[in-house]
PDB file of C-alpha atoms and ligand atoms in Angstrom:
ATOM      1  CA  MET I  21      71.992  95.768  74.600  1.00 90.00           C
ATOM      2  CA  ALA I  22      69.039  97.588  72.935  1.00 96.00           C
ATOM      3  CA  ARG I  23      71.151  98.519  70.076  1.00 98.00           C
ATOM      4  CA  ALA I  24      69.683 101.049  66.913  1.00 98.00           C
ATOM      5  CA  PHE I  25      71.569 102.505  64.037  1.00 98.00           C
ATOM      6  CA  VAL I  26      71.827 104.917  60.882  1.00 98.00           C
ATOM      7  CA  THR I  27      73.459 104.414  57.713  1.00 98.00           C
ATOM      8  CA  GLY I  28      74.397 105.951  54.595  1.00 98.00           C
ATOM      9  CA  TRP I  29      77.746 106.694  53.345  1.00 97.00           C
ATOM     10  CA  PRO I  30      78.904 109.606  53.630  1.00 95.00           C
ATOM     11  CA  ILE I  31      77.361 109.301  57.984  1.00 96.00           C
ATOM     12  CA  GLY I  32      79.897 111.083  60.306  1.00 92.00           C
ATOM     13  CA  HIS I  33      77.922 114.560  59.575  1.00 90.00           C
ATOM     14  CA  SER I  34      73.889 112.052  60.904  1.00 95.00           C
ATOM     15  CA  ARG I  35      73.011 113.572  63.999  1.00 97.00           C
ATOM     16  CA  SER I  36      70.932 111.455  64.860  1.00 98.00           C
ATOM     17  CA  PRO I  37      73.269 110.128  67.320  1.00 98.00           C
ATOM     18  CA  LEU I  38      72.104 112.756  69.653  1.00 98.00           C
ATOM     19  CA  ILE I  39      68.436 113.227  69.382  1.00 98.00           C
ATOM     20  CA  HIS I  40      68.046 108.794  69.887  1.00 98.00           C
ATOM     21  CA  LYS I  41      71.347 109.517  72.766  1.00 98.00           C
ATOM     22  CA  HIS I  42      68.966 111.863  74.500  1.00 98.00           C
ATOM     23  CA  TRP I  43      65.610 110.397  74.753  1.00 98.00           C
ATOM     24  CA  LEU I  44      66.854 107.265  75.813  1.00 98.00           C
ATOM     25  CA  GLU I  45      69.144 109.263  78.396  1.00 98.00           C
ATOM     26  CA  MET I  46      65.536 110.866  80.000  1.00 98.00           C
ATOM     27  CA  HIS I  47      64.228 107.399  79.900  1.00 98.00           C
ATOM     28  CA  GLY I  48      66.930 105.721  81.529  1.00 98.00           C
ATOM     29  CA  ILE I  49      66.906 103.060  78.993  1.00 98.00           C
ATOM     30  CA  GLU I  50      70.181 101.137  78.909  1.00 97.00           C
ATOM     31  CA  GLY I  51      70.591 100.951  74.998  1.00 97.00           C
ATOM     32  CA  ASP I  52      73.156 102.972  72.162  1.00 98.00           C
ATOM     33  CA  TYR I  53      71.966 104.793  69.057  1.00 98.00           C
ATOM     34  CA  LEU I  54      75.687 104.539  66.579  1.00 97.00           C
ATOM     35  CA  ARG I  55      75.866 105.376  62.928  1.00 98.00           C
ATOM     36  CA  HIS I  56      77.083 102.975  60.976  1.00 97.00           C
ATOM     37  CA  PRO I  57      78.370 103.741  57.918  1.00 97.00           C
ATOM     38  CA  SER I  58      77.471 101.499  54.736  1.00 98.00           C
ATOM     39  CA  LYS I  59      78.554 101.681  50.402  1.00 98.00           C
ATOM     40  CA  VAL I  60      76.289 100.515  48.355  1.00 98.00           C
ATOM     41  CA  ALA I  61      78.132  97.840  47.834  1.00 97.00           C
ATOM     42  CA  ASP I  62      77.863  96.592  51.219  1.00 97.00           C
ATOM     43  CA  PHE I  63      73.685  97.752  51.859  1.00 98.00           C
ATOM     44  CA  GLU I  64      71.616  95.359  51.293  1.00 97.00           C
ATOM     45  CA  THR I  65      73.644  92.444  53.126  1.00 97.00           C
ATOM     46  CA  PHE I  66      73.407  95.507  56.385  1.00 98.00           C
ATOM     47  CA  ILE I  67      69.717  95.554  56.665  1.00 97.00           C
ATOM     48  CA  GLN I  68      69.384  92.466  55.482  1.00 95.00           C
ATOM     49  CA  SER I  69      71.066  91.046  58.209  1.00 95.00           C
ATOM     50  CA  PHE I  70      71.476  93.475  60.732  1.00 98.00           C
ATOM     51  CA  GLN I  71      69.758  91.163  63.443  1.00 97.00           C
ATOM     52  CA  GLN I  72      71.997  88.790  63.038  1.00 96.00           C
ATOM     53  CA  GLU I  73      75.458  92.771  64.307  1.00 96.00           C
ATOM     54  CA  GLY I  74      72.693  93.348  67.681  1.00 97.00           C
ATOM     55  CA  PHE I  75      70.437  96.114  66.023  1.00 98.00           C
ATOM     56  CA  LEU I  76      66.266  96.393  66.937  1.00 98.00           C
ATOM     57  CA  GLY I  77      66.504  98.409  63.417  1.00 98.00           C
ATOM     58  CA  GLY I  78      66.906 101.795  62.142  1.00 98.00           C
ATOM     59  CA  ASN I  79      67.430 105.127  60.282  1.00 98.00           C
ATOM     60  CA  VAL I  80      68.515 105.210  56.427  1.00 98.00           C
ATOM     61  CA  THR I  81      69.899 107.350  54.723  1.00 97.00           C
ATOM     62  CA  LEU I  82      71.560 108.902  51.907  1.00 96.00           C
ATOM     63  CA  PRO I  83      71.988 107.350  49.642  1.00 97.00           C
ATOM     64  CA  HIS I  84      70.463 103.424  50.547  1.00 98.00           C
ATOM     65  CA  LYS I  85      66.558 105.306  51.236  1.00 97.00           C
ATOM     66  CA  GLU I  86      64.994 103.244  47.385  1.00 97.00           C
ATOM     67  CA  ALA I  87      67.507 100.243  47.820  1.00 98.00           C
ATOM     68  CA  ALA I  88      65.915  99.962  51.027  1.00 98.00           C
ATOM     69  CA  CYS I  89      61.710 100.481  50.362  1.00 97.00           C
ATOM     70  CA  ALA I  90      63.283  98.022  47.035  1.00 96.00           C
ATOM     71  CA  ASN I  91      65.341  95.436  49.969  1.00 96.00           C
ATOM     72  CA  ILE I  92      62.880  94.890  52.555  1.00 96.00           C
ATOM     73  CA  GLU I  93      61.073  92.069  53.677  1.00 93.00           C
ATOM     74  CA  LYS I  94      57.833  93.897  54.243  1.00 98.00           C
ATOM     75  CA  THR I  95      56.380  97.775  53.734  1.00 98.00           C
ATOM     76  CA  ASP I  96      54.070 100.093  55.135  1.00 97.00           C
ATOM     77  CA  ALA I  97      52.166 102.302  53.571  1.00 97.00           C
ATOM     78  CA  THR I  98      53.660 105.842  52.748  1.00 98.00           C
ATOM     79  CA  ALA I  99      56.795 104.138  52.042  1.00 98.00           C
ATOM     80  CA  LYS I 100      55.107 102.261  49.542  1.00 97.00           C
ATOM     81  CA  ARG I 101      53.617 105.146  47.616  1.00 96.00           C
ATOM     82  CA  LEU I 102      57.430 107.078  47.915  1.00 97.00           C
ATOM     83  CA  GLY I 103      59.209 104.405  47.500  1.00 97.00           C
ATOM     84  CA  ALA I 104      62.385 105.318  50.053  1.00 97.00           C
ATOM     85  CA  VAL I 105      62.204 104.161  53.610  1.00 98.00           C
ATOM     86  CA  ASN I 106      64.300 106.064  56.568  1.00 98.00           C
ATOM     87  CA  THR I 107      62.848 103.964  58.906  1.00 98.00           C
ATOM     88  CA  VAL I 108      63.325  99.603  60.204  1.00 98.00           C
ATOM     89  CA  TRP I 109      62.810  97.592  62.493  1.00 98.00           C
ATOM     90  CA  VAL I 110      61.311  93.976  62.960  1.00 97.00           C
ATOM     91  CA  GLU I 111      58.227  93.048  63.948  1.00 96.00           C
ATOM     92  CA  ASN I 112      57.118  88.797  64.424  1.00 95.00           C
ATOM     93  CA  ASP I 113      60.412  88.436  62.386  1.00 94.00           C
ATOM     94  CA  THR I 114      60.016  90.107  59.690  1.00 97.00           C
ATOM     95  CA  ILE I 115      61.113  93.055  58.522  1.00 98.00           C
ATOM     96  CA  ILE I 116      59.660  96.841  58.280  1.00 98.00           C
ATOM     97  CA  GLY I 117      60.810  99.705  56.445  1.00 98.00           C
ATOM     98  CA  GLY I 118      58.826 103.403  56.596  1.00 98.00           C
ATOM     99  CA  ASN I 119      58.767 107.038  56.284  1.00 98.00           C
ATOM    100  CA  THR I 120      58.474 109.054  58.566  1.00 98.00           C
ATOM    101  CA  ASP I 121      59.833 112.509  56.633  1.00 98.00           C
ATOM    102  CA  GLY I 122      56.466 113.070  56.296  1.00 98.00           C
ATOM    103  CA  TYR I 123      55.684 112.471  59.145  1.00 98.00           C
ATOM    104  CA  GLY I 124      58.030 114.837  60.915  1.00 98.00           C
ATOM    105  CA  PHE I 125      57.355 118.016  58.312  1.00 98.00           C
ATOM    106  CA  THR I 126      53.434 117.776  59.753  1.00 98.00           C
ATOM    107  CA  ALA I 127      54.277 117.233  62.929  1.00 98.00           C
ATOM    108  CA  ASN I 128      56.460 120.667  62.428  1.00 98.00           C
ATOM    109  CA  LEU I 129      54.079 122.378  61.667  1.00 98.00           C
ATOM    110  CA  ASP I 130      51.766 121.425  63.826  1.00 98.00           C
ATOM    111  CA  GLU I 131      53.928 123.243  66.682  1.00 98.00           C
ATOM    112  CA  PHE I 132      54.674 126.270  64.965  1.00 98.00           C
ATOM    113  CA  ALA I 133      52.184 126.716  62.512  1.00 98.00           C
ATOM    114  CA  ALA I 134      49.082 125.658  64.042  1.00 97.00           C
ATOM    115  CA  ASN I 135      46.598 126.843  61.713  1.00 98.00           C
ATOM    116  CA  TRP I 136      48.923 125.711  58.458  1.00 98.00           C
ATOM    117  CA  CYS I 137      45.676 122.710  57.287  1.00 98.00           C
ATOM    118  CA  ASP I 138      42.542 125.855  57.906  1.00 98.00           C
ATOM    119  CA  GLU I 139      40.498 125.137  55.270  1.00 98.00           C
ATOM    120  CA  SER I 140      41.102 128.300  53.632  1.00 98.00           C
ATOM    121  CA  ARG I 141      44.280 127.430  53.767  1.00 98.00           C
ATOM    122  CA  LEU I 142      44.119 123.560  51.935  1.00 98.00           C
ATOM    123  CA  LYS I 143      41.873 125.804  49.603  1.00 98.00           C
ATOM    124  CA  ARG I 144      44.851 128.205  48.785  1.00 98.00           C
ATOM    125  CA  GLY I 145      47.354 125.446  48.116  1.00 98.00           C
ATOM    126  CA  ALA I 146      50.951 125.138  48.733  1.00 98.00           C
ATOM    127  CA  LEU I 147      53.708 125.731  46.685  1.00 98.00           C
ATOM    128  CA  VAL I 148      56.743 123.627  47.264  1.00 98.00           C
ATOM    129  CA  LEU I 149      61.038 124.130  45.709  1.00 98.00           C
ATOM    130  CA  GLY I 150      61.992 121.897  44.646  1.00 98.00           C
ATOM    131  CA  ALA I 151      61.792 118.442  43.123  1.00 98.00           C
ATOM    132  CA  GLY I 152      64.202 115.268  44.466  1.00 96.00           C
ATOM    133  CA  GLY I 153      63.615 113.241  47.494  1.00 95.00           C
ATOM    134  CA  ALA I 154      63.057 115.053  50.689  1.00 97.00           C
ATOM    135  CA  ALA I 155      59.638 116.775  47.628  1.00 98.00           C
ATOM    136  CA  ARG I 156      58.138 114.157  47.048  1.00 98.00           C
ATOM    137  CA  ALA I 157      57.703 113.253  51.432  1.00 98.00           C
ATOM    138  CA  ILE I 158      56.422 116.664  51.589  1.00 98.00           C
ATOM    139  CA  ILE I 159      54.137 116.603  48.522  1.00 98.00           C
ATOM    140  CA  ASP I 160      52.659 112.886  49.706  1.00 98.00           C
ATOM    141  CA  ALA I 161      52.474 115.002  53.317  1.00 98.00           C
ATOM    142  CA  LEU I 162      50.368 117.909  52.212  1.00 98.00           C
ATOM    143  CA  MET I 163      48.058 115.658  49.729  1.00 98.00           C
ATOM    144  CA  GLN I 164      47.319 113.394  52.995  1.00 98.00           C
ATOM    145  CA  ARG I 165      46.627 117.204  55.338  1.00 98.00           C
ATOM    146  CA  GLY I 166      44.478 117.872  52.478  1.00 98.00           C
ATOM    147  CA  PHE I 167      45.739 120.153  50.175  1.00 98.00           C
ATOM    148  CA  GLN I 168      44.221 121.483  47.021  1.00 98.00           C
ATOM    149  CA  LYS I 169      46.464 122.874  45.193  1.00 98.00           C
ATOM    150  CA  ILE I 170      50.044 121.889  44.988  1.00 98.00           C
ATOM    151  CA  THR I 171      52.305 123.585  43.281  1.00 98.00           C
ATOM    152  CA  ILE I 172      56.193 122.108  42.245  1.00 98.00           C
ATOM    153  CA  ALA I 173      58.460 124.695  41.348  1.00 98.00           C
ATOM    154  CA  ASN I 174      61.830 122.672  40.384  1.00 98.00           C
ATOM    155  CA  ARG I 175      65.253 124.498  38.091  1.00 98.00           C
ATOM    156  CA  THR I 176      64.586 121.632  35.799  1.00 98.00           C
ATOM    157  CA  LEU I 177      61.142 121.437  35.113  1.00 98.00           C
ATOM    158  CA  PRO I 178      60.878 118.068  33.388  1.00 98.00           C
ATOM    159  CA  ARG I 179      61.996 116.387  36.763  1.00 98.00           C
ATOM    160  CA  ALA I 180      59.186 118.811  39.052  1.00 98.00           C
ATOM    161  CA  ILE I 181      57.045 117.502  36.139  1.00 98.00           C
ATOM    162  CA  GLU I 182      57.821 113.912  36.743  1.00 98.00           C
ATOM    163  CA  LEU I 183      56.455 113.984  40.381  1.00 98.00           C
ATOM    164  CA  ARG I 184      52.666 116.241  39.309  1.00 98.00           C
ATOM    165  CA  GLU I 185      52.666 112.807  36.721  1.00 98.00           C
ATOM    166  CA  MET I 186      54.338 110.437  39.859  1.00 97.00           C
ATOM    167  CA  PHE I 187      50.963 112.146  42.172  1.00 97.00           C
ATOM    168  CA  GLY I 188      48.503 113.280  40.307  1.00 97.00           C
ATOM    169  CA  LYS I 189      45.846 115.609  40.902  1.00 94.00           C
ATOM    170  CA  PRO I 190      46.146 118.207  42.912  1.00 97.00           C
ATOM    171  CA  CYS I 191      49.620 118.967  41.556  1.00 98.00           C
ATOM    172  CA  CYS I 192      50.961 121.004  38.771  1.00 98.00           C
ATOM    173  CA  ALA I 193      54.653 121.540  37.755  1.00 98.00           C
ATOM    174  CA  ILE I 194      55.349 124.767  36.585  1.00 98.00           C
ATOM    175  CA  ALA I 195      59.485 126.172  36.966  1.00 98.00           C
ATOM    176  CA  TYR I 196      60.275 128.967  38.620  1.00 97.00           C
ATOM    177  CA  GLN I 197      60.648 131.949  36.144  1.00 96.00           C
ATOM    178  CA  ASP I 198      56.755 131.431  35.269  1.00 97.00           C
ATOM    179  CA  ILE I 199      55.098 131.862  38.760  1.00 97.00           C
ATOM    180  CA  LYS I 200      52.746 134.216  38.614  1.00 95.00           C
ATOM    181  CA  ASP I 201      49.776 135.699  41.074  1.00 94.00           C
ATOM    182  CA  ALA I 202      48.048 132.714  41.606  1.00 93.00           C
ATOM    183  CA  GLU I 203      50.663 130.397  43.011  1.00 96.00           C
ATOM    184  CA  ARG I 204      51.257 133.712  44.854  1.00 96.00           C
ATOM    185  CA  ASN I 205      47.992 132.717  46.690  1.00 97.00           C
ATOM    186  CA  ALA I 206      49.498 129.777  48.384  1.00 98.00           C
ATOM    187  CA  SER I 207      48.938 130.244  51.903  1.00 98.00           C
ATOM    188  CA  ILE I 208      52.449 127.664  52.739  1.00 98.00           C
ATOM    189  CA  ILE I 209      55.377 127.982  50.649  1.00 98.00           C
ATOM    190  CA  VAL I 210      58.281 124.662  51.351  1.00 98.00           C
ATOM    191  CA  ASN I 211      61.849 124.941  50.354  1.00 98.00           C
ATOM    192  CA  THR I 212      63.047 122.005  49.126  1.00 98.00           C
ATOM    193  CA  THR I 213      66.301 122.232  47.519  1.00 98.00           C
ATOM    194  CA  SER I 214      69.729 123.532  48.692  1.00 96.00           C
ATOM    195  CA  VAL I 215      69.979 126.970  47.710  1.00 98.00           C
ATOM    196  CA  GLY I 216      70.894 129.002  51.348  1.00 97.00           C
ATOM    197  CA  MET I 217      72.712 125.496  52.900  1.00 97.00           C
ATOM    198  CA  ALA I 218      75.459 126.390  54.115  1.00 96.00           C
ATOM    199  CA  GLY I 219      78.941 125.507  52.366  1.00 94.00           C
ATOM    200  CA  SER I 220      76.839 125.481  49.518  1.00 94.00           C
ATOM    201  CA  GLU I 221      77.150 127.565  46.271  1.00 95.00           C
ATOM    202  CA  GLN I 222      74.385 128.959  46.861  1.00 96.00           C
ATOM    203  CA  GLU I 223      74.508 129.734  50.697  1.00 97.00           C
ATOM    204  CA  ASN I 224      73.520 133.826  50.564  1.00 97.00           C
ATOM    205  CA  GLU I 225      70.410 132.436  47.528  1.00 98.00           C
ATOM    206  CA  THR I 226      67.313 132.008  48.622  1.00 98.00           C
ATOM    207  CA  PRO I 227      65.198 129.618  45.849  1.00 97.00           C
ATOM    208  CA  LEU I 228      62.767 133.480  45.096  1.00 96.00           C
ATOM    209  CA  SER I 229      61.430 136.535  45.971  1.00 97.00           C
ATOM    210  CA  LEU I 230      58.547 136.194  48.395  1.00 98.00           C
ATOM    211  CA  ASN I 231      57.770 139.793  46.395  1.00 97.00           C
ATOM    212  CA  GLY I 232      53.882 139.544  45.764  1.00 97.00           C
ATOM    213  CA  PHE I 233      53.425 136.237  47.834  1.00 98.00           C
ATOM    214  CA  ALA I 234      50.061 137.393  50.768  1.00 97.00           C
ATOM    215  CA  SER I 235      50.966 138.508  53.954  1.00 97.00           C
ATOM    216  CA  ASP I 236      49.721 135.331  55.741  1.00 98.00           C
ATOM    217  CA  VAL I 237      52.284 132.732  53.259  1.00 98.00           C
ATOM    218  CA  ILE I 238      53.882 130.697  55.922  1.00 98.00           C
ATOM    219  CA  VAL I 239      57.178 130.311  54.861  1.00 99.00           C
ATOM    220  CA  ASN I 240      59.080 126.988  55.507  1.00 98.00           C
ATOM    221  CA  ASP I 241      62.546 126.028  54.585  1.00 98.00           C
ATOM    222  CA  ILE I 242      63.731 122.185  55.480  1.00 97.00           C
ATOM    223  CA  VAL I 243      67.331 123.399  55.552  1.00 97.00           C
ATOM    224  CA  TYR I 244      69.065 123.657  59.487  1.00 96.00           C
ATOM    225  CA  THR I 245      71.569 124.653  58.331  1.00 96.00           C
ATOM    226  CA  PRO I 246      71.673 127.578  58.970  1.00 97.00           C
ATOM    227  CA  LEU I 247      68.647 127.489  60.815  1.00 97.00           C
ATOM    228  CA  ILE I 248      68.228 131.025  59.420  1.00 98.00           C
ATOM    229  CA  THR I 249      67.777 130.174  55.685  1.00 98.00           C
ATOM    230  CA  PRO I 250      68.917 133.494  53.588  1.00 98.00           C
ATOM    231  CA  LEU I 251      64.620 133.152  52.766  1.00 98.00           C
ATOM    232  CA  LEU I 252      63.060 132.136  55.717  1.00 98.00           C
ATOM    233  CA  HIS I 253      65.305 135.665  57.016  1.00 98.00           C
ATOM    234  CA  GLU I 254      62.974 136.898  53.783  1.00 98.00           C
ATOM    235  CA  ALA I 255      60.143 136.025  55.538  1.00 98.00           C
ATOM    236  CA  LYS I 256      60.725 137.416  59.138  1.00 98.00           C
ATOM    237  CA  THR I 257      62.341 141.139  57.336  1.00 98.00           C
ATOM    238  CA  ARG I 258      58.611 140.838  55.032  1.00 98.00           C
ATOM    239  CA  GLY I 259      56.817 140.784  58.782  1.00 98.00           C
ATOM    240  CA  MET I 260      55.785 136.325  57.480  1.00 98.00           C
ATOM    241  CA  HIS I 261      54.572 133.396  59.228  1.00 98.00           C
ATOM    242  CA  ALA I 262      59.210 131.528  59.088  1.00 98.00           C
ATOM    243  CA  VAL I 263      59.049 128.040  60.554  1.00 98.00           C
ATOM    244  CA  ASP I 264      62.830 126.510  60.271  1.00 98.00           C
ATOM    245  CA  GLY I 265      63.683 122.861  59.498  1.00 98.00           C
ATOM    246  CA  LEU I 266      65.385 121.847  62.204  1.00 98.00           C
ATOM    247  CA  GLY I 267      62.146 120.362  63.948  1.00 98.00           C
ATOM    248  CA  MET I 268      60.854 117.901  61.077  1.00 98.00           C
ATOM    249  CA  LEU I 269      64.481 116.776  62.215  1.00 98.00           C
ATOM    250  CA  LEU I 270      63.211 115.607  65.263  1.00 98.00           C
ATOM    251  CA  HIS I 271      59.815 114.798  65.095  1.00 98.00           C
ATOM    252  CA  GLN I 272      61.126 111.917  62.151  1.00 98.00           C
ATOM    253  CA  ALA I 273      63.048 110.802  64.862  1.00 98.00           C
ATOM    254  CA  VAL I 274      60.243 110.272  67.371  1.00 99.00           C
ATOM    255  CA  PRO I 275      57.761 106.867  64.510  1.00 98.00           C
ATOM    256  CA  GLY I 276      61.825 105.144  65.228  1.00 98.00           C
ATOM    257  CA  PHE I 277      62.476 105.285  68.902  1.00 98.00           C
ATOM    258  CA  GLU I 278      58.829 104.442  69.710  1.00 98.00           C
ATOM    259  CA  LYS I 279      59.044 100.870  68.126  1.00 98.00           C
ATOM    260  CA  TRP I 280      62.996  99.963  68.792  1.00 98.00           C
ATOM    261  CA  PHE I 281      63.198 101.309  71.956  1.00 98.00           C
ATOM    262  CA  GLY I 282      58.902 100.898  72.964  1.00 98.00           C
ATOM    263  CA  VAL I 283      58.348 104.418  74.836  1.00 98.00           C
ATOM    264  CA  ARG I 284      57.103 107.239  72.503  1.00 98.00           C
ATOM    265  CA  PRO I 285      59.855 109.823  73.404  1.00 98.00           C
ATOM    266  CA  GLU I 286      59.179 113.733  73.002  1.00 98.00           C
ATOM    267  CA  VAL I 287      60.065 116.786  71.064  1.00 98.00           C
ATOM    268  CA  THR I 288      61.303 118.797  74.031  1.00 98.00           C
ATOM    269  CA  PRO I 289      62.530 122.263  73.976  1.00 97.00           C
ATOM    270  CA  GLU I 290      65.399 120.974  76.439  1.00 98.00           C
ATOM    271  CA  LEU I 291      66.439 118.360  73.190  1.00 98.00           C
ATOM    272  CA  ARG I 292      65.908 121.654  70.737  1.00 98.00           C
ATOM    273  CA  ALA I 293      68.204 123.199  72.467  1.00 98.00           C
ATOM    274  CA  VAL I 294      70.783 120.191  72.639  1.00 98.00           C
ATOM    275  CA  LEU I 295      70.978 120.083  68.924  1.00 98.00           C
ATOM    276  CA  LEU I 296      71.069 123.687  68.220  1.00 98.00           C
ATOM    277  CA  ALA I 297      74.450 124.121  70.696  1.00 97.00           C
ATOM    278  CA  ASP I 298      75.399 121.248  68.066  1.00 97.00           C
ATOM    279  CA  LEU I 299      75.106 123.477  64.924  1.00 96.00           C
ATOM    280  CA  GLY I 300      75.915 126.618  67.336  1.00 95.00           C
ATOM    281  CA  GLU I 301      72.884 128.460  67.258  1.00 92.00           C
ATOM    282  CA  THR I 302      72.163 130.621  69.552  1.00 76.00           C
ATOM    283  CA  SER I 303      67.996 131.303  68.355  1.00 61.00           C
TER     284      SER I 303
HETATM  285  P1  LIG W 681      67.003 115.718  48.366  1.00 63.34           P
HETATM  286  O1  LIG W 681      67.056 113.981  47.662  1.00 63.34           O
HETATM  287  O2  LIG W 681      67.522 116.009  49.262  1.00 63.34           O
HETATM  288  O3  LIG W 681      65.631 116.336  48.011  1.00 63.34           O
HETATM  289  P2  LIG W 681      68.276 116.665  45.376  1.00 63.34           P
HETATM  290  O4  LIG W 681      67.368 114.822  44.687  1.00 63.34           O
HETATM  291  O5  LIG W 681      69.246 116.272  44.671  1.00 63.34           O
HETATM  292  O6  LIG W 681      67.951 116.151  47.060  1.00 63.34           O
HETATM  293  O7  LIG W 681      67.693 117.149  45.217  1.00 63.34           O
HETATM  294  C1  LIG W 681      67.722 118.865  45.722  1.00 63.34           C
HETATM  295  C2  LIG W 681      66.943 120.058  44.578  1.00 63.34           C
HETATM  296  O8  LIG W 681      66.962 121.217  44.981  1.00 63.34           O
HETATM  297  C3  LIG W 681      65.698 119.525  43.424  1.00 63.34           C
HETATM  298  O9  LIG W 681      64.734 120.113  43.336  1.00 63.34           O
HETATM  299  C4  LIG W 681      66.914 120.766  43.090  1.00 63.34           C
HETATM  300  O10 LIG W 681      66.657 121.305  41.634  1.00 63.34           O
HETATM  301  P3  LIG W 681      66.663 120.512  39.818  1.00 63.34           P
HETATM  302  O11 LIG W 681      66.288 119.253  40.018  1.00 63.34           O
HETATM  303  O12 LIG W 681      67.269 121.442  39.227  1.00 63.34           O
HETATM  304  O13 LIG W 681      68.296 119.939  39.962  1.00 63.34           O
HETATM  305  C5  LIG W 681      67.508 122.029  43.865  1.00 63.34           C
HETATM  306  N1  LIG W 681      68.309 122.504  43.546  1.00 63.34           N
HETATM  307  C6  LIG W 681      70.105 122.462  44.029  1.00 63.34           C
HETATM  308  N2  LIG W 681      70.313 123.123  43.652  1.00 63.34           N
HETATM  309  C7  LIG W 681      70.200 124.285  43.292  1.00 63.34           C
HETATM  310  C8  LIG W 681      69.818 125.837  42.362  1.00 63.34           C
HETATM  311  N3  LIG W 681      71.365 125.620  42.495  1.00 63.34           N
HETATM  312  N4  LIG W 681      69.150 125.914  42.044  1.00 63.34           N
HETATM  313  C9  LIG W 681      67.138 125.571  42.379  1.00 63.34           C
HETATM  314  N5  LIG W 681      67.125 124.660  42.086  1.00 63.34           N
HETATM  315  C10 LIG W 681      68.405 123.946  42.766  1.00 63.34           C
END
């Protein structure tokens, strides 16, 4: 039977099986998609020998994305730029690693904020909150789409500076308290921090106030638990365009499924409903 995996530690919370099992069923493919827990000490062996365990490939999640990049024979251009792999597959007996997080991010905005890459919006630039692994994939995607200014704001300024140095122009690094009118003219704000995530210490907080931002700003949170984070709630209250993070999770799964099972699946309202039900969301 055709099988794919998601591996990480811990892995019990992963919602990827729901997505891939839905597509397997939709396409009538006799296959499976399993959670495979790997501790750090076991990961290298697993990622180099998953074929012997009967897998076609799979997804790699925290904390192994960087280790996957270092331990796989071949990586695609995006994974190379990011130094992180989230999807692996086999071509001509060679294991290949790619990174689809940026694809998921852009496809979600293409779906729910079609004008987000208009010329004038690219010129006004983007404000990215946070400087972790997720921010990297998003900054890379924004650069690929041609954003002419990308401001990275982070609680710990040196981490933002590190990313600015990694990506170079058009990025700049800033501390939250130094955000001024120039940054408030951004056409899109993306929250990549865990502030506002259910279960975190800051679950009722926003990373910054949206006061003073342009009324046509697009506000995107990559956190999807809850679906409407405090930041998105504030955006909606102010009449701004809010885009939740669930679509990023759904779209990033598309290229992997296609590589393993040979069919490009679609992100449909039915699939979104399956995930919303699992998250206990009604909207
Ligand atoms: P990931 O790889 O998922 O992006 P990460 O590397 O742990 O996760 O990064 C989490 C991001 O959330 C960081 O930018 C972190 O800021 P610091 O670099 O200052 O740690 C940010 N973050 C987490 N908790 C935060 C908080 N309470 N206030 C502001 N930023 C926070």
